[in-house]
Short mmCIF file of C-alpha atoms in Angstrom, two decimals:
data_model
loop_
_atom_site.label_atom_id
_atom_site.label_comp_id
_atom_site.label_asym_id
_atom_site.label_seq_id
_atom_site.Cartn_x
_atom_site.Cartn_y
_atom_site.Cartn_z
CA MET A 384 0.00 0.00 0.00
CA ALA A 385 1.14 3.54 -0.69
CA HIS A 386 2.51 5.69 2.11
CA GLY A 387 0.18 8.07 3.90
CA LYS A 388 -2.93 7.95 6.01
CA ASP A 389 -5.28 5.04 5.33
CA ILE A 390 -8.83 6.39 5.14
CA THR A 391 -10.35 3.32 3.47
CA GLY A 392 -14.00 3.00 4.50
CA GLN A 393 -14.22 6.49 6.00
CA ARG A 394 -17.03 8.85 5.03
CA PHE A 395 -16.60 12.49 4.04
CA GLY A 396 -20.03 13.99 3.52
CA LYS A 397 -21.66 11.81 0.85
CA LEU A 398 -18.32 10.26 -0.21
CA LEU A 399 -16.98 6.89 0.89
CA ALA A 400 -13.22 6.49 0.47
CA LEU A 401 -12.45 3.18 -1.28
CA TRP A 402 -8.79 3.13 -2.34
CA ILE A 403 -5.82 5.26 -3.34
CA ALA A 404 -6.22 6.06 -7.02
CA GLY A 405 -2.84 7.71 -7.43
CA LYS A 406 -0.98 10.87 -6.54
CA SER A 407 -1.23 14.55 -7.29
CA GLY A 408 2.23 15.88 -6.59
CA ARG A 409 3.13 14.40 -3.21
CA GLU A 410 -0.49 13.97 -2.11
CA ASN A 411 -2.63 10.84 -2.37
CA VAL A 412 -5.76 10.97 -4.49
CA TRP A 413 -8.57 8.73 -3.25
CA PHE A 414 -11.15 6.92 -5.36
CA CYS A 415 -14.52 7.54 -3.70
CA ARG A 416 -18.11 6.50 -4.26
CA CYS A 417 -20.86 9.06 -3.69
CA ASP A 418 -24.22 8.22 -2.10
CA CYS A 419 -25.83 9.00 -5.48
CA GLY A 420 -23.81 6.16 -7.08
CA GLN A 421 -21.26 8.23 -9.01
CA GLU A 422 -17.55 7.66 -8.51
CA THR A 423 -14.85 10.30 -8.33
CA ALA A 424 -11.19 10.81 -7.42
CA VAL A 425 -10.47 13.41 -4.73
CA ARG A 426 -7.29 14.72 -3.15
CA LEU A 427 -6.90 13.71 0.50
CA SER A 428 -6.62 17.32 1.68
CA ASN A 429 -9.94 18.21 0.02
CA LEU A 430 -11.65 15.34 1.83
CA GLN A 431 -10.10 16.16 5.20
CA ARG A 432 -10.85 19.89 4.99
CA GLY A 433 -14.43 19.34 3.86
CA ASN A 434 -13.81 21.08 0.52
CA THR A 435 -15.22 18.09 -1.37
CA VAL A 436 -18.26 16.33 0.14
CA SER A 437 -19.88 14.80 -2.96
CA CYS A 438 -19.24 13.99 -6.61
CA GLY A 439 -20.86 17.29 -7.50
CA CYS A 440 -24.46 16.13 -7.13
CA VAL A 441 -25.00 18.38 -4.10
CA ARG A 442 -23.94 21.47 -6.07
CA LYS A 443 -26.05 20.41 -9.07
CA ALA A 444 -29.13 19.93 -6.89
CA ALA A 445 -28.61 23.28 -5.14
CA GLY A 446 -28.26 25.05 -8.49
CA SER A 447 -31.37 23.47 -9.99
CA GLY A 448 -33.70 25.75 -8.02
CA GLY A 449 -35.36 22.71 -6.56
#
């Protein structure tokens, strides 16, 4: 397994961290599955800081006026 914090199985908003997808610079990028079923790759820092909490479905729903 790659070096760094193992967050496998942890939830960040609607995202469930599944595995390390690769690196962006020196930072791990995690493959995550959203509650809506979509999958996305997110930098660890964005998950930990709460910058990314979904695949984008939350933003889309908020912008739909619904």
